Short mmCIF file of C-alpha atoms in Angstrom, two decimals:
data_model
loop_
_atom_site.label_atom_id
_atom_site.label_comp_id
_atom_site.label_asym_id
_atom_site.label_seq_id
_atom_site.Cartn_x
_atom_site.Cartn_y
_atom_site.Cartn_z
CA UNK H 169 26.87 -62.35 65.83
CA UNK H 170 28.22 -65.68 67.46
CA UNK H 171 29.16 -68.15 64.97
CA UNK H 172 28.27 -72.05 65.59
CA UNK H 173 30.77 -74.21 64.56
CA UNK H 174 29.33 -78.28 64.97
CA UNK H 175 25.63 -78.64 64.30
CA UNK H 176 24.85 -80.08 68.02
CA UNK H 177 26.05 -76.29 68.76
CA UNK H 178 23.71 -74.85 67.32
CA UNK H 179 21.05 -76.64 68.28
CA UNK H 180 21.86 -75.84 71.24
CA UNK H 181 21.30 -73.05 70.56
CA UNK H 182 18.05 -72.65 68.84
CA UNK H 183 16.47 -74.88 71.99
CA UNK H 184 17.70 -72.14 74.59
CA UNK H 185 16.14 -69.23 72.73
CA UNK H 186 12.80 -71.13 72.36
CA UNK H 187 13.45 -71.24 75.56
CA UNK H 188 13.88 -68.11 76.32
CA UNK H 189 11.46 -66.61 73.76
CA UNK H 190 8.45 -68.73 73.16
CA UNK H 191 6.00 -67.07 75.42
CA UNK H 192 6.92 -64.18 72.88
CA UNK H 193 7.45 -65.98 69.70
CA UNK H 194 3.96 -67.66 70.72
CA UNK H 195 2.51 -64.05 71.70
CA UNK H 196 3.56 -63.09 68.02
CA UNK H 197 2.35 -65.23 66.06
CA UNK H 198 -0.62 -65.06 67.74
CA UNK H 199 -1.13 -61.30 66.75
CA UNK H 200 0.49 -62.59 63.19
CA UNK H 201 -2.53 -64.43 62.57
CA UNK H 202 -4.87 -62.17 63.54
CA UNK H 203 -3.25 -59.06 62.32
CA UNK H 204 -3.62 -60.92 57.96
CA UNK H 205 -6.79 -62.28 59.36
CA UNK H 206 -8.00 -58.20 59.64
CA UNK H 207 -6.04 -57.61 56.56
CA UNK H 208 -8.09 -60.16 54.70
CA UNK H 209 -11.71 -59.19 55.87
CA UNK H 210 -10.10 -55.45 55.32
CA UNK H 211 -9.57 -56.52 51.77
CA UNK H 212 -12.47 -58.50 51.32
CA UNK H 213 -14.84 -54.82 52.79
CA UNK H 214 -12.87 -52.84 50.77
CA UNK H 215 -13.86 -54.47 47.50
CA UNK H 216 -17.29 -55.08 48.13
CA UNK H 217 -17.27 -51.87 49.26
CA UNK H 218 -16.09 -50.26 45.93
CA UNK H 219 -17.94 -52.40 43.19
CA UNK H 220 -20.67 -51.34 45.28
CA UNK H 221 -19.67 -48.12 44.29
CA UNK H 222 -18.83 -48.82 41.07
CA UNK H 223 -22.29 -49.86 40.94
CA UNK H 224 -23.95 -47.00 42.02
CA UNK H 225 -21.72 -44.40 40.20
CA UNK H 226 -22.31 -46.32 36.83
CA UNK H 227 -26.21 -45.87 37.29
CA UNK H 228 -26.57 -42.22 38.91
CA UNK H 229 -23.88 -40.89 36.13
CA UNK H 230 -26.67 -42.49 33.84
CA UNK H 231 -29.65 -40.74 34.98
CA UNK H 232 -27.49 -36.86 34.84
CA UNK H 233 -26.56 -38.40 31.20
CA UNK H 234 -29.79 -39.04 30.33
CA UNK H 235 -30.80 -35.71 31.39
CA UNK H 236 -33.21 -37.04 34.47
CA UNK H 237 -34.85 -34.44 36.61
CA UNK H 238 -33.36 -36.11 39.64
CA UNK H 239 -29.60 -37.13 38.18
CA UNK H 240 -28.00 -33.64 39.44
CA UNK H 241 -29.07 -34.38 43.09
CA UNK H 242 -28.76 -37.47 43.30
CA UNK H 243 -25.06 -37.48 41.43
CA UNK H 244 -24.47 -34.69 44.47
CA UNK H 245 -26.21 -36.81 47.20
CA UNK H 246 -22.98 -39.56 45.61
CA UNK H 247 -19.85 -37.35 45.75
CA UNK H 248 -21.11 -36.58 48.85
CA UNK H 249 -21.10 -39.89 50.20
CA UNK H 250 -18.85 -41.02 48.81
CA UNK H 251 -14.03 -40.82 49.64
CA UNK H 252 -13.37 -41.81 47.24
CA UNK H 253 -12.52 -42.26 43.23
CA UNK H 254 -15.72 -42.89 42.38
CA UNK H 255 -16.35 -39.76 44.23
CA UNK H 256 -13.99 -38.29 42.37
CA UNK H 257 -15.23 -39.08 38.82
CA UNK H 258 -18.27 -38.10 39.75
CA UNK H 259 -17.27 -34.86 41.61
CA UNK H 260 -15.92 -34.71 37.60
CA UNK H 261 -18.96 -35.82 36.19
CA UNK H 262 -21.31 -32.16 37.56
CA UNK H 263 -18.15 -30.11 37.45
CA UNK H 264 -18.79 -30.67 33.67
CA UNK H 265 -22.12 -30.89 33.64
CA UNK H 266 -21.98 -26.86 35.37
CA UNK H 267 -19.64 -26.16 32.73
CA UNK H 268 -21.44 -26.68 29.99
CA UNK H 269 -24.78 -24.27 31.71
CA UNK H 270 -22.42 -22.07 32.39
CA UNK H 271 -21.96 -21.81 36.31
CA UNK H 272 -18.72 -21.87 37.18
CA UNK H 273 -19.10 -21.50 41.07
CA UNK H 274 -20.86 -25.13 40.92
CA UNK H 275 -18.80 -26.36 38.81
CA UNK H 276 -15.75 -25.29 41.10
CA UNK H 277 -17.25 -26.68 44.33
CA UNK H 278 -17.31 -30.26 42.89
CA UNK H 279 -13.83 -29.77 42.00
CA UNK H 280 -12.52 -27.86 45.77
CA UNK H 281 -14.89 -31.32 46.68
CA UNK H 282 -12.72 -33.34 44.39
CA UNK H 283 -9.26 -32.18 45.16
CA UNK H 284 -9.61 -33.01 49.07
CA UNK H 285 -11.24 -36.85 47.85
CA UNK H 286 -7.47 -38.47 46.77
CA UNK H 287 -3.76 -39.05 46.74
CA UNK H 288 -3.34 -39.83 43.10
CA UNK H 289 -1.06 -37.29 42.24
CA UNK H 290 -2.13 -38.16 38.17
CA UNK H 291 -5.66 -37.59 39.40
CA UNK H 292 -5.52 -34.75 41.35
CA UNK H 293 -4.36 -33.01 39.31
CA UNK H 294 -6.59 -33.19 35.83
CA UNK H 295 -8.80 -31.82 39.14
CA UNK H 296 -6.89 -29.24 40.00
CA UNK H 297 -6.32 -29.01 35.65
CA UNK H 298 -10.01 -28.15 35.83
CA UNK H 299 -10.54 -25.99 38.77
CA UNK H 300 -7.82 -23.72 37.64
CA UNK H 301 -9.55 -22.68 33.83
CA UNK H 302 -13.09 -23.13 36.00
CA UNK H 303 -11.42 -20.26 38.39
CA UNK H 304 -10.37 -18.13 34.68
CA UNK H 305 -13.36 -19.01 33.35
CA UNK H 306 -14.76 -16.82 36.88
CA UNK H 307 -11.73 -13.67 37.01
CA UNK H 308 -10.09 -15.30 40.05
CA UNK H 309 -6.84 -15.01 38.01
CA UNK H 310 -4.70 -15.15 41.18
CA UNK H 311 -6.42 -18.18 42.31
CA UNK H 312 -6.09 -19.74 40.00
CA UNK H 313 -2.51 -19.15 39.13
CA UNK H 314 -1.91 -21.29 42.89
CA UNK H 315 -4.29 -23.95 41.88
CA UNK H 316 -1.60 -24.33 39.13
CA UNK H 317 0.69 -24.79 41.16
CA UNK H 318 -0.70 -28.08 42.27
CA UNK H 319 -0.83 -29.79 38.37
CA UNK H 320 2.50 -31.16 38.40
CA UNK H 321 4.13 -34.46 36.93
CA UNK H 322 6.22 -34.14 33.12
CA UNK H 323 2.74 -34.88 31.52
CA UNK H 324 0.52 -32.46 33.07
CA UNK H 325 3.07 -29.64 31.48
CA UNK H 326 2.47 -28.68 28.55
CA UNK H 327 -1.42 -28.11 29.23
CA UNK H 328 -0.45 -26.80 33.04
CA UNK H 329 1.74 -23.94 31.23
CA UNK H 330 -1.08 -22.87 28.26
CA UNK H 331 -3.85 -22.65 31.29
CA UNK H 332 -1.00 -20.44 33.13
CA UNK H 333 0.18 -18.04 29.61
CA UNK H 334 -4.10 -17.96 29.45
CA UNK H 335 -4.39 -15.92 33.08
CA UNK H 336 -0.55 -14.30 32.48
CA UNK H 337 -2.51 -12.36 29.66
CA UNK H 338 -6.42 -11.73 31.66
CA UNK H 339 -3.36 -10.44 34.28
CA UNK H 340 -2.73 -7.89 31.23
CA UNK H 341 1.85 -10.00 32.41
CA UNK H 342 3.04 -10.66 28.09
CA UNK H 343 6.21 -11.26 29.03
CA UNK H 344 4.99 -14.14 31.68
CA UNK H 345 2.26 -15.76 29.08
CA UNK H 346 5.49 -16.06 26.49
CA UNK H 347 7.09 -17.76 29.24
CA UNK H 348 4.09 -19.99 29.79
CA UNK H 349 3.34 -21.39 26.10
CA UNK H 350 7.29 -21.19 25.04
CA UNK H 351 8.35 -23.83 27.93
CA UNK H 352 4.85 -25.07 26.88
CA UNK H 353 6.07 -26.44 23.95
CA UNK H 354 9.32 -26.71 24.72
CA UNK H 355 7.86 -29.45 26.43
CA UNK H 356 6.73 -31.68 23.87
CA UNK H 357 2.94 -31.41 23.55
CA UNK H 358 0.95 -33.17 21.82
CA UNK H 359 0.38 -32.44 17.84
CA UNK H 360 -2.81 -30.47 18.60
CA UNK H 361 -1.70 -28.90 21.61
CA UNK H 362 1.82 -27.63 19.91
CA UNK H 363 -0.68 -25.85 16.91
CA UNK H 364 -2.22 -24.59 19.73
CA UNK H 365 0.08 -23.00 21.60
CA UNK H 366 2.00 -21.89 18.45
CA UNK H 367 -0.97 -19.93 17.12
CA UNK H 368 -1.11 -18.42 20.72
CA UNK H 369 3.03 -17.14 20.61
CA UNK H 370 2.14 -15.48 17.57
CA UNK H 371 -1.07 -13.91 18.57
CA UNK H 372 1.14 -12.78 21.59
CA UNK H 373 2.84 -10.51 18.35
CA UNK H 374 1.18 -9.80 15.31
#
């Protein structure tokens, strides 16, 4: 990089730079301003869309919890047409509804859809954790183990290992189940989950 020793040389250098690059700079500034304007427009559009999605979700969610006749259909439609976090929340709520009704096929369908609507690691881990449990209920044991591989993060370790242990036990792998429950305990889970994991380990020893 050139070093200019006098003020006049610095001024001349700046003048030469603008003389040689002025047109390109002007275009760059115009493009930058246009891009900035587009960014602000996009942000405003996204915020408005999310606000509308939030209101629509609340309405559809309330219809389901109020046991309205079209509650399920409306929330399903919402989940299918909103590829954002609210679409995930809707699919999770529908999955819970179907699990309570022992309709594990439709619960799996909703959770699979939800897994395709988010890239947020924590939210994705929640979806896949619930999906693995539903697959266990359907005796889709290999699918459940594969799904559990997508449950990531230290905060999910104990819950993931508990379900992994349940799946392995269902497959007849007692040693694998014991190892999974032990790993869950080693991750220092909540007191409630510690009690549950210890109880499952004790049952394997009896």
